[in-house]
Amino acid sequence: MKYLKLIILLVVFPLITKAQSPCNLSNYGSIPKISATSYPYFSAGSGITVSASTVGVSTLSDVSYSCNGQTFPTSNPAWWLNSAAQSITLTFSAPVSSISVIFNGTNSCEEFYFASNCGTVSLSNYCGSGYSLINGGTGLLYNNATTTGSMVTISVLGGATVFTLTHNGCGAGSRIALMDCIVPATGGGSTTINQPANITVCNGANVPASNFTSTPAGATFTWTNSNTAIGLAASGSGNTPAFTATNTTTAPITSTITVSSPASGCSGAPTPVTYTITVNPSPVVNPIANITVCNGANVPASAFSSTPAGASFAWTNSNSTIGLAASGTGNTPAFTASNSTGSAVTSTVAVTPTLNGCVGTPVSYTITVNPTPVVNPIANITVCNGANVPASAFTSTPAGATFTWTNSNSTIGLAASGTGNTPAFTASNTSGSAVTSTVAVTPTLNGCVGTPVTYTITVNPTPVVNPITNITVCNGANVPASAFTSTPAGASFAWTNSNTTIGLAASGTGNTPAFTASNTSGSAVTSTVSVTPTLNGCVGTPVTYTITVNPTPSAPTAAGVTICPNNTATLTATAPGG
């Protein structure tokens, strides 16, 4: 028995991306038949180039023959197999899972044998009239009297690169041609790219190099990246390199990494696998205004927000004496601001956002608590009616406050209210008793209002000596001590006497003492006594009265006169001085 050998060689190229359907008994008529003189031949449908080598094979022009009513034309020219010594070898540039050949002029007893370089072939899509499988399903026998034609599809699980065809040499021989329905091997045969896990990282994170693997091990890899904005190149070979993830947007960005492996040996390219790299943005704390409040003020809870929205927050406070805890999460709580010092206290609050596991850069703001200004002590003032009261000179701790004041009694000569220092004024008290006004001074510094401080201004009235009656006495008379009184009562007195010859000292304090009036002259002597009252340090207007001391008259004298009993006489006396 003669045998014809057909050898098909598959050469591995990079991953074939085209697909082509196999031939069958329904569509073969529309499929191009490749001429025996057209090799090497590029199959546009599959992207594969096929070359042919033959041993002892000649060519014939095509003549169509039929089987079961279907005609099977070959090519012009077609190969002619009629000897067991002949063989056809087809070599493909990439693994193919099936090819189809068409033949005609076949006579009873002809046998066709098919083999590949990568495993046992299987046969299908042949005419059922007179054809049967032989040689373990790798050969096809025609055993019918009618000259016929047919096609057959030769398949290899996982793909092959070389196919051979031989013939048993029985009969007159058959024309044969390859049809352009070459089906590339897919799925890598027995090779699988192991699935990488999806990756989610934060902007700025280090993404380590990948570690692609296959089953069985040993595949080589190429990869593409759908979004270079994440910081990874658009494509490469081997593992993806380590890189720093980037995302300058305000929303997560996702890139799809497609991992492929080229065809190798008898196998086609494995099915590519994909995984994703998602880079979450760094959350940013939206701007926070600095806060300035006064000691004792209520500071409301914060309302932190972020871009993108939805971050959680942690915060630290550099100075817990302001009334806020040293640290916390979420918003800062409402609190009462505290500053017991004499100067402003500032604390720095640092807020750190976290979103989708990504920690953003802390943002800081300040909380300044101004102290409550205090009016430095003010001495109470006591003055007399008519006295000049100088302007005040209010001061504060801390220094620099402004002041407002109120006066409870404007009759003292000071307005009811004002700002700054109280002005100079003339104290007034027209009453008969001391008048006291309360001045309340309120400090304000950096918008903070302190507690009012009060002091008093007391205006004592001018004392008045109550009326004193003038005194007239005789020489030698006892003049009792005076009993000066005043309005208001209680004044002390100082007095002066204009003529000490009356028996009273030139001056003294208190009441004038009792004394014996003296007048040695021959006429009345009058002295003026001036009395000045003083009460609560206030000196009143002097009041005067007089003390007149009349002289002692001399006894009258007369010339000697004799008067008889029961008679009368007239005596005329003349006072001293006529």
Coordinates of C-alpha atoms in Angstrom, one line a residue:
M1 CA 0.0 0.0 0.0
K2 CA 1.3 3.5 -0.9
Y3 CA 1.1 6.4 1.5
L4 CA 1.1 10.1 0.9
K5 CA 2.4 12.3 3.7
L6 CA 1.0 15.9 4.3
I7 CA 3.1 17.9 6.8
I8 CA 1.7 21.3 8.1
L9 CA 4.2 23.4 10.1
L10 CA 3.0 26.0 12.5
V11 CA 5.4 28.9 13.3
V12 CA 4.6 30.8 16.5
F13 CA 4.0 34.5 16.1
P14 CA 2.7 37.1 18.6
L15 CA -0.8 36.9 19.8
I16 CA -3.3 36.5 16.8
T17 CA -6.1 38.9 17.3
K18 CA -8.3 37.8 14.3
A19 CA -10.8 35.0 14.3
Q20 CA -12.1 32.9 11.5
S21 CA -14.9 30.3 11.4
P22 CA -14.2 26.7 10.2
C23 CA -15.5 25.3 6.9
N24 CA -18.4 22.9 6.9
L25 CA -20.6 21.2 4.3
S26 CA -22.9 24.2 4.3
N27 CA -20.5 27.0 3.7
Y28 CA -17.5 25.5 1.9
G29 CA -18.7 26.6 -1.5
S30 CA -18.1 30.3 -0.7
I31 CA -14.7 29.7 0.8
P32 CA -11.6 30.6 -1.3
K33 CA -9.6 27.6 -2.4
I34 CA -5.8 28.2 -2.3
S35 CA -4.0 27.4 -5.6
A36 CA -1.1 25.0 -5.4
T37 CA 1.1 27.7 -6.8
S38 CA 0.1 30.5 -4.3
Y39 CA 2.3 29.6 -1.4
P40 CA 3.4 31.1 0.9
Y41 CA -0.2 32.3 1.4
F42 CA -1.4 35.0 3.8
S43 CA -4.9 34.3 5.1
A44 CA -6.4 37.8 5.8
G45 CA -9.3 36.3 7.7
S46 CA -7.0 34.6 10.3
G47 CA -3.9 36.7 10.1
I48 CA -1.8 33.6 9.6
T49 CA 0.7 32.8 6.8
V50 CA 0.9 29.3 5.5
S51 CA 3.7 27.8 3.5
A52 CA 3.7 24.4 1.7
S53 CA 6.3 21.9 0.8
T54 CA 5.6 18.7 -1.2
V55 CA 7.4 15.5 -1.9
G56 CA 6.7 14.0 -5.4
V57 CA 3.5 15.9 -5.8
S58 CA 2.4 17.3 -9.2
T59 CA -0.5 19.5 -10.1
L60 CA -3.7 19.2 -12.2
S61 CA -6.3 21.5 -13.4
D62 CA -9.5 21.4 -11.5
V63 CA -12.5 19.2 -12.4
S64 CA -15.5 19.2 -10.1
Y65 CA -17.0 16.0 -8.8
S66 CA -20.0 15.6 -6.5
C67 CA -21.1 13.7 -3.5
N68 CA -24.7 13.5 -2.3
G69 CA -25.6 16.2 -4.8
Q70 CA -22.9 18.6 -3.7
T71 CA -20.1 19.5 -6.0
F72 CA -16.5 19.9 -4.7
P73 CA -14.3 22.1 -6.9
T74 CA -10.7 22.4 -5.8
S75 CA -8.3 25.1 -7.2
N76 CA -6.5 25.8 -10.4
P77 CA -4.1 24.2 -10.3
A78 CA -4.6 21.7 -7.4
W79 CA -2.2 19.2 -6.0
W80 CA -2.5 15.6 -7.4
L81 CA -2.0 12.8 -5.0
N82 CA -1.8 9.3 -6.5
S83 CA 1.2 7.7 -4.8
A84 CA 2.0 6.5 -1.3
A85 CA 5.4 8.1 -1.7
Q86 CA 4.0 11.6 -2.0
S87 CA 3.4 14.0 0.9
I88 CA 2.2 17.5 1.5
T89 CA 3.5 19.5 4.5
L90 CA 1.7 22.7 5.5
T91 CA 3.5 25.0 7.9
F92 CA 1.5 27.8 9.7
S93 CA 2.9 31.0 11.2
A94 CA 0.8 30.6 14.4
P95 CA -0.9 27.6 16.0
V96 CA -4.2 26.7 14.4
S97 CA -7.0 24.6 15.8
S98 CA -8.4 23.4 12.5
I99 CA -7.9 23.5 8.7
S100 CA -10.1 22.2 5.9
V101 CA -9.1 20.6 2.6
I102 CA -11.2 19.9 -0.4
F103 CA -10.6 17.1 -2.9
N104 CA -12.2 15.4 -5.9
G105 CA -11.6 12.7 -8.6
T106 CA -11.5 10.3 -5.7
N107 CA -12.0 6.6 -6.6
S108 CA -13.0 3.6 -4.6
C109 CA -10.2 2.4 -2.3
E110 CA -8.4 5.7 -1.9
E111 CA -7.3 6.5 1.6
F112 CA -6.2 9.9 3.1
Y113 CA -4.1 10.1 6.3
F114 CA -3.6 13.2 8.4
A115 CA -1.2 14.1 11.2
S116 CA 0.1 17.1 13.1
N117 CA 3.2 18.1 15.1
C118 CA 1.2 18.7 18.2
G119 CA -1.1 15.9 19.0
T120 CA -3.6 13.5 17.4
V121 CA -6.0 15.0 14.8
S122 CA -9.7 14.5 14.5
L123 CA -11.7 14.6 11.3
S124 CA -15.2 16.0 10.6
N125 CA -17.3 17.7 7.9
Y126 CA -16.9 15.1 5.2
C127 CA -19.5 13.7 2.8
G128 CA -21.3 10.7 4.4
S129 CA -21.8 8.8 1.1
G130 CA -19.0 6.3 0.8
Y131 CA -16.6 7.9 3.2
S132 CA -15.6 6.5 6.6
L133 CA -13.0 7.1 9.2
I134 CA -10.0 4.8 9.5
N135 CA -6.7 4.6 11.3
G136 CA -8.2 5.5 14.7
G137 CA -10.1 8.4 13.3
T138 CA -7.0 10.2 11.7
G139 CA -7.7 8.8 8.2
L140 CA -10.5 8.9 5.7
L141 CA -11.4 6.0 3.3
Y142 CA -13.6 6.3 0.2
N143 CA -15.1 2.9 -0.8
N144 CA -17.7 3.5 -3.4
A145 CA -17.8 2.9 -7.1
T146 CA -18.6 6.4 -8.2
T147 CA -15.8 8.9 -8.7
T148 CA -16.5 11.6 -6.1
G149 CA -15.3 14.6 -4.2
S150 CA -15.6 15.8 -0.6
M151 CA -14.1 18.1 2.0
V152 CA -12.7 17.3 5.4
T153 CA -11.9 19.4 8.5
I154 CA -8.7 18.4 10.4
S155 CA -8.7 19.6 14.0
V156 CA -6.2 19.5 16.8
L157 CA -7.1 20.2 20.4
G158 CA -5.0 23.1 21.6
G159 CA -3.6 23.8 18.1
A160 CA -0.7 22.8 15.9
T161 CA 1.7 24.5 13.6
V162 CA 2.5 21.6 11.1
F163 CA 0.0 19.3 9.3
T164 CA 0.9 16.4 7.0
L165 CA -1.2 14.6 4.4
T166 CA -0.4 11.3 2.9
H167 CA -2.2 9.0 0.4
N168 CA -2.3 5.2 0.0
G169 CA -1.7 5.4 -3.7
C170 CA -4.8 3.3 -4.6
G171 CA -6.8 4.3 -7.7
A172 CA -6.1 7.1 -10.1
G173 CA -5.5 9.6 -7.4
S174 CA -7.3 12.8 -6.2
R175 CA -6.9 16.6 -6.7
I176 CA -6.6 18.4 -3.3
A177 CA -6.5 22.0 -2.1
L178 CA -6.4 23.9 1.2
M179 CA -9.4 26.2 1.8
D180 CA -9.0 29.6 3.4
C181 CA -10.9 28.8 6.6
I182 CA -7.9 28.6 8.8
V183 CA -9.0 28.8 12.5
P184 CA -6.3 30.2 14.9
A185 CA -5.9 28.3 18.1
T186 CA -7.3 30.3 21.1
G187 CA -7.2 29.9 24.8
G188 CA -3.6 28.9 24.9
G189 CA -4.3 25.3 24.8
S190 CA -3.2 24.0 28.2
T191 CA -1.7 27.4 29.2
T192 CA -3.6 29.7 31.5
I193 CA -2.7 33.2 32.7
N194 CA -3.4 33.2 36.4
Q195 CA -5.9 35.9 37.4
P196 CA -4.2 38.9 39.2
A197 CA -6.1 40.5 42.0
N198 CA -7.6 44.0 41.6
I199 CA -5.7 46.7 43.3
T200 CA -7.0 49.8 45.1
V201 CA -4.5 52.3 46.4
C202 CA -4.4 56.0 47.4
N203 CA -2.9 58.9 45.5
G204 CA 0.8 59.0 46.2
A205 CA 1.0 55.3 47.3
N206 CA 3.8 53.0 46.0
V207 CA 2.3 50.2 43.8
P208 CA 4.8 47.3 43.8
A209 CA 5.8 45.5 40.6
S210 CA 3.3 42.9 39.5
N211 CA 4.1 39.2 39.6
F212 CA 2.3 37.6 36.7
T213 CA 2.2 33.8 36.7
S214 CA 0.8 31.1 34.4
T215 CA -0.3 27.5 34.7
P216 CA 1.9 25.7 33.8
A217 CA 4.6 28.2 34.8
G218 CA 6.9 29.8 32.3
A219 CA 4.7 31.9 30.1
T220 CA 6.0 35.3 29.0
F221 CA 3.7 38.4 29.3
T222 CA 2.8 41.6 27.7
W223 CA 0.4 44.1 29.2
T224 CA -1.6 47.2 28.3
N225 CA -2.9 50.0 30.6
S226 CA -6.1 51.8 29.7
N227 CA -5.3 54.9 31.7
T228 CA -1.8 56.3 32.1
A229 CA -3.1 59.0 34.4
I230 CA -2.6 56.5 37.3
G231 CA 1.2 56.8 36.9
L232 CA 1.8 53.6 34.9
A233 CA 2.9 53.5 31.2
A234 CA 0.5 52.5 28.5
S235 CA 2.1 49.1 27.8
G236 CA 5.0 46.9 28.5
S237 CA 6.3 43.4 28.6
G238 CA 7.0 41.2 31.6
N239 CA 5.7 42.4 34.9
T240 CA 4.4 45.9 35.4
P241 CA 7.0 48.0 37.2
A242 CA 6.7 49.6 40.6
F243 CA 5.2 53.0 40.3
T244 CA 3.8 55.8 42.4
A245 CA 0.0 56.0 42.0
T246 CA -1.3 59.4 41.0
N247 CA -4.8 60.9 41.0
T248 CA -5.1 64.7 40.7
T249 CA -8.8 64.6 40.4
T250 CA -11.5 64.7 43.1
A251 CA -12.9 61.2 42.3
P252 CA -11.5 57.7 42.1
I253 CA -9.9 56.8 38.7
T254 CA -9.7 53.2 37.5
S255 CA -7.5 51.7 34.9
T256 CA -7.9 48.3 33.3
I257 CA -4.7 46.3 32.9
T258 CA -4.9 43.6 30.2
V259 CA -2.3 40.8 30.5
S260 CA -1.6 38.7 27.4
S261 CA 0.9 35.9 26.6
P262 CA 2.0 35.1 23.0
A263 CA 1.4 31.8 21.3
S264 CA 4.2 29.4 22.2
G265 CA 5.1 26.1 20.4
C266 CA 2.1 24.1 19.6
S267 CA -0.2 26.3 21.7
G268 CA -2.1 29.3 20.8
A269 CA -2.1 32.5 22.9
P270 CA -3.8 32.1 26.2
T271 CA -6.9 34.0 26.8
P272 CA -5.9 37.5 28.1
V273 CA -6.9 38.4 31.7
T274 CA -7.7 41.8 33.0
Y275 CA -7.6 43.4 36.4
T276 CA -8.1 46.9 37.6
I277 CA -6.0 49.4 39.5
T278 CA -8.1 52.0 41.2
V279 CA -6.4 55.1 42.6
N280 CA -8.5 57.0 45.1
P281 CA -7.8 60.7 45.4
S282 CA -6.2 62.3 48.4
P283 CA -9.0 63.9 50.4
V284 CA -8.5 67.7 51.1
V285 CA -10.0 69.5 54.0
N286 CA -12.0 72.4 52.7
P287 CA -10.7 75.8 54.0
I288 CA -11.4 76.5 57.6
A289 CA -11.6 80.1 58.8
N290 CA -9.5 81.1 61.8
I291 CA -11.6 81.8 64.9
T292 CA -11.2 84.7 67.4
V293 CA -13.4 84.8 70.4
C294 CA -13.5 86.3 73.9
N295 CA -12.9 84.5 77.2
G296 CA -16.2 82.9 78.2
A297 CA -17.7 82.9 74.7
N298 CA -19.5 79.9 73.3
V299 CA -17.5 78.4 70.4
P300 CA -19.9 76.3 68.3
A301 CA -19.1 72.8 67.0
S302 CA -17.1 72.8 63.8
A303 CA -18.5 71.6 60.5
F304 CA -15.5 70.1 58.6
S305 CA -16.0 69.2 55.0
S306 CA -13.7 67.7 52.3
T307 CA -13.1 67.4 48.6
P308 CA -14.2 64.8 47.6
A309 CA -17.0 64.8 50.1
G310 CA -17.4 62.2 52.7
A311 CA -14.1 62.1 54.5
S312 CA -13.8 61.4 58.2
F313 CA -11.6 63.6 60.3
A314 CA -9.1 63.5 63.2
W315 CA -7.9 66.6 64.9
T316 CA -5.4 67.8 67.4
N317 CA -5.4 71.0 69.5
S318 CA -2.0 72.5 70.6
N319 CA -3.3 74.2 73.6
S320 CA -6.1 72.7 75.7
T321 CA -6.2 75.6 78.1
I322 CA -8.6 77.3 75.7
G323 CA -11.3 74.9 76.8
L324 CA -11.0 72.3 73.9
A325 CA -9.6 68.8 74.4
A326 CA -6.1 67.9 73.0
S327 CA -7.5 65.7 70.3
G328 CA -10.6 64.0 68.9
T329 CA -12.3 62.7 65.8
G330 CA -15.1 64.1 63.7
N331 CA -16.0 67.7 64.3
T332 CA -14.6 69.6 67.3
P333 CA -17.4 69.9 69.9
A334 CA -18.9 73.1 71.1
F335 CA -17.0 74.5 74.1
T336 CA -16.7 77.6 76.3
A337 CA -13.6 79.5 75.4
S338 CA -11.2 80.1 78.3
N339 CA -8.4 82.5 78.9
S340 CA -7.4 83.3 82.5
T341 CA -4.3 85.1 81.5
G342 CA -3.7 88.8 80.8
S343 CA -2.9 88.3 77.1
A344 CA -4.4 86.6 74.0
V345 CA -4.0 82.8 73.9
T346 CA -3.8 81.1 70.5
S347 CA -4.2 77.4 69.8
T348 CA -3.5 75.6 66.5
V349 CA -6.0 72.9 65.5
A350 CA -4.7 70.5 62.8
V351 CA -7.4 68.5 60.9
T352 CA -6.5 65.4 59.0
P353 CA -9.0 63.9 56.5
T354 CA -9.4 60.2 55.7
L355 CA -11.5 58.9 52.7
N356 CA -11.5 55.3 51.3
G357 CA -8.5 54.6 53.5
C358 CA -6.6 57.5 52.0
V359 CA -5.1 60.0 54.5
G360 CA -4.9 63.6 53.3
T361 CA -2.6 66.4 54.3
P362 CA -3.5 68.0 57.6
V363 CA -5.0 71.5 57.4
S364 CA -4.5 73.9 60.3
Y365 CA -6.5 76.8 61.6
T366 CA -6.2 78.9 64.8
I367 CA -8.5 79.6 67.7
T368 CA -7.5 82.8 69.5
V369 CA -9.1 83.5 72.8
N370 CA -8.8 87.1 73.9
P371 CA -8.7 87.7 77.6
T372 CA -11.5 89.6 79.5
P373 CA -10.2 93.1 80.0
V374 CA -10.1 94.3 83.6
V375 CA -10.3 97.9 84.6
N376 CA -7.4 98.6 87.0
P377 CA -8.6 99.7 90.4
I378 CA -10.0 103.2 90.6
A379 CA -9.8 105.1 93.9
N380 CA -13.0 106.6 95.2
I381 CA -13.1 110.4 95.1
T382 CA -14.3 112.8 97.8
V383 CA -14.3 116.5 97.0
C384 CA -16.0 119.6 98.2
N385 CA -18.7 121.5 96.4
G386 CA -17.0 123.8 93.9
A387 CA -13.8 121.8 93.8
N388 CA -12.2 121.0 90.4
V389 CA -12.3 117.2 89.7
P390 CA -9.6 116.3 87.2
A391 CA -10.2 114.0 84.2
S392 CA -9.9 110.3 85.0
A393 CA -7.1 108.2 83.6
F394 CA -8.6 104.7 83.3
T395 CA -6.2 101.8 82.6
S396 CA -6.8 98.2 81.9
T397 CA -5.1 94.8 82.1
P398 CA -4.2 93.9 79.4
A399 CA -3.4 97.5 78.5
G400 CA -5.2 99.2 75.6
A401 CA -8.9 98.8 76.4
T402 CA -11.4 101.5 75.5
F403 CA -13.9 102.5 78.1
T404 CA -17.5 103.5 78.5
W405 CA -18.9 104.9 81.8
T406 CA -22.1 105.8 83.4
N407 CA -22.7 108.2 86.3
S408 CA -25.6 107.6 88.6
N409 CA -26.1 111.2 89.7
S410 CA -25.4 114.0 87.3
T411 CA -26.1 116.7 89.9
I412 CA -22.5 116.4 91.0
G413 CA -21.5 118.2 87.8
L414 CA -20.6 115.1 85.7
A415 CA -22.7 113.9 82.7
A416 CA -24.8 110.8 82.9
S417 CA -22.5 108.8 80.6
G418 CA -19.6 108.9 78.2
T419 CA -16.7 107.2 76.6
G420 CA -13.0 107.2 77.3
N421 CA -12.0 109.0 80.5
T422 CA -14.4 111.1 82.5
P423 CA -13.7 114.8 81.8
A424 CA -12.6 117.4 84.3
F425 CA -15.5 119.1 86.0
T426 CA -16.4 121.4 88.9
A427 CA -18.0 119.4 91.7
S428 CA -21.5 120.6 92.7
N429 CA -23.5 120.1 95.8
T430 CA -26.2 122.6 96.6
S431 CA -27.8 120.4 99.2
G432 CA -27.2 120.4 102.9
S433 CA -25.6 116.9 103.0
A434 CA -23.0 114.9 101.1
V435 CA -24.0 113.7 97.6
T436 CA -22.4 110.5 96.3
S437 CA -22.6 109.3 92.7
T438 CA -21.5 105.8 91.5
V439 CA -19.5 105.8 88.3
A440 CA -19.5 102.4 86.5
V441 CA -16.6 101.8 84.0
T442 CA -16.8 99.1 81.4
P443 CA -13.7 98.1 79.4
T444 CA -13.6 96.7 75.9
L445 CA -10.5 95.2 74.2
N446 CA -10.4 93.3 70.9
G447 CA -14.2 93.1 71.0
C448 CA -14.2 91.6 74.4
V449 CA -16.3 93.4 77.1
G450 CA -15.1 93.2 80.6
T451 CA -17.0 93.4 83.9
P452 CA -17.9 96.9 84.9
V453 CA -15.9 98.3 87.8
T454 CA -17.4 101.0 90.0
Y455 CA -16.1 103.8 92.1
T456 CA -17.8 106.7 93.9
I457 CA -17.5 110.4 93.7
T458 CA -18.7 112.1 96.9
V459 CA -19.3 115.8 96.9
N460 CA -19.4 117.3 100.3
P461 CA -21.5 120.4 100.7
T462 CA -20.1 123.8 101.7
P463 CA -20.7 124.2 105.4
V464 CA -22.5 127.4 106.5
V465 CA -22.3 129.0 109.9
N466 CA -25.7 129.4 111.3
P467 CA -26.6 133.1 112.1
I468 CA -24.8 134.6 115.1
T469 CA -26.4 137.5 116.9
N470 CA -24.3 140.5 117.5
I471 CA -23.3 141.1 121.2
T472 CA -23.3 144.3 123.2
V473 CA -22.1 144.2 126.8
C474 CA -20.7 146.6 129.4
N475 CA -17.2 146.8 130.5
G476 CA -16.5 144.2 133.0
A477 CA -19.5 142.1 131.9
N478 CA -19.0 138.3 131.6
V479 CA -19.4 137.3 127.9
P480 CA -20.2 133.6 127.8
A481 CA -18.6 131.2 125.4
S482 CA -20.1 131.1 121.9
A483 CA -22.1 128.1 120.6
F484 CA -21.4 128.1 116.9
T485 CA -23.5 125.8 114.8
S486 CA -23.5 124.9 111.1
T487 CA -25.5 123.6 108.3
P488 CA -24.9 120.8 107.8
A489 CA -24.2 120.3 111.5
G490 CA -20.9 119.2 112.7
A491 CA -18.5 121.7 111.3
S492 CA -15.5 122.8 113.1
F493 CA -14.8 126.5 113.4
A494 CA -11.9 128.9 113.3
W495 CA -12.4 132.6 114.3
T496 CA -10.6 135.8 114.4
N497 CA -11.2 138.8 116.5
S498 CA -10.4 142.3 115.1
N499 CA -9.9 144.0 118.5
T500 CA -8.4 142.1 121.4
T501 CA -8.9 145.1 123.8
I502 CA -12.4 143.8 124.4
G503 CA -10.8 140.9 126.3
L504 CA -11.1 138.2 123.6
A505 CA -8.0 136.7 121.9
A506 CA -7.1 137.6 118.4
S507 CA -8.1 134.1 117.0
G508 CA -9.0 130.7 118.0
T509 CA -10.7 127.5 117.0
G510 CA -14.0 126.1 118.1
N511 CA -16.2 128.4 120.1
T512 CA -15.0 131.6 121.4
P513 CA -14.3 131.2 125.1
A514 CA -16.1 133.0 127.9
F515 CA -14.3 136.2 128.8
T516 CA -14.8 139.5 130.8
A517 CA -15.6 142.3 128.5
S518 CA -13.1 145.2 128.8
N519 CA -13.4 148.8 127.8
T520 CA -11.2 151.2 129.5
S521 CA -11.9 154.0 127.2
G522 CA -14.5 156.5 127.6
S523 CA -16.5 155.3 124.6
A524 CA -18.0 152.0 123.2
V525 CA -15.5 149.7 121.7
T526 CA -16.7 147.3 118.9
S527 CA -14.8 144.2 117.6
T528 CA -15.7 142.1 114.6
V529 CA -15.4 138.3 115.0
S530 CA -15.1 136.3 111.8
V531 CA -16.1 132.7 112.0
T532 CA -15.1 130.2 109.3
P533 CA -16.7 126.7 109.3
T534 CA -14.9 123.5 108.1
L535 CA -16.8 120.2 107.5
N536 CA -15.3 117.1 105.9
G537 CA -12.4 119.2 104.7
C538 CA -14.7 121.7 103.1
V539 CA -14.2 125.3 104.3
G540 CA -17.3 127.5 104.3
T541 CA -17.6 131.3 103.8
P542 CA -16.7 133.2 106.9
V543 CA -19.6 134.8 108.9
T544 CA -19.0 137.8 111.0
Y545 CA -20.7 139.3 114.1
T546 CA -19.8 142.1 116.4
I547 CA -19.1 142.4 120.1
T548 CA -19.6 145.9 121.4
V549 CA -18.3 146.7 124.9
N550 CA -19.6 149.9 126.4
P551 CA -17.5 151.8 129.0
T552 CA -18.4 152.1 132.7
P553 CA -20.0 155.6 133.2
S554 CA -18.4 158.0 135.9
A555 CA -20.4 159.0 139.0
P556 CA -22.1 162.4 138.6
T557 CA -20.7 165.4 140.7
A558 CA -22.4 168.5 142.0
A559 CA -21.5 171.6 144.0
G560 CA -22.3 171.6 147.6
V561 CA -26.0 172.3 148.2
T562 CA -27.9 172.5 151.4
I563 CA -31.2 171.0 151.4
C564 CA -33.6 171.3 154.2
P565 CA -35.9 168.6 155.3
N566 CA -39.0 168.3 153.3
N567 CA -37.5 170.4 150.5
T568 CA -36.4 169.3 147.1
A569 CA -33.4 169.9 144.9
T570 CA -32.6 169.2 141.3
L571 CA -29.3 167.4 140.3
T572 CA -28.1 167.1 136.7
A573 CA -25.5 164.5 135.8
T574 CA -23.5 164.4 132.7
A575 CA -22.1 161.1 131.4
P576 CA -18.4 161.0 130.6
G577 CA -17.8 162.5 127.3
G578 CA -20.7 164.8 127.7

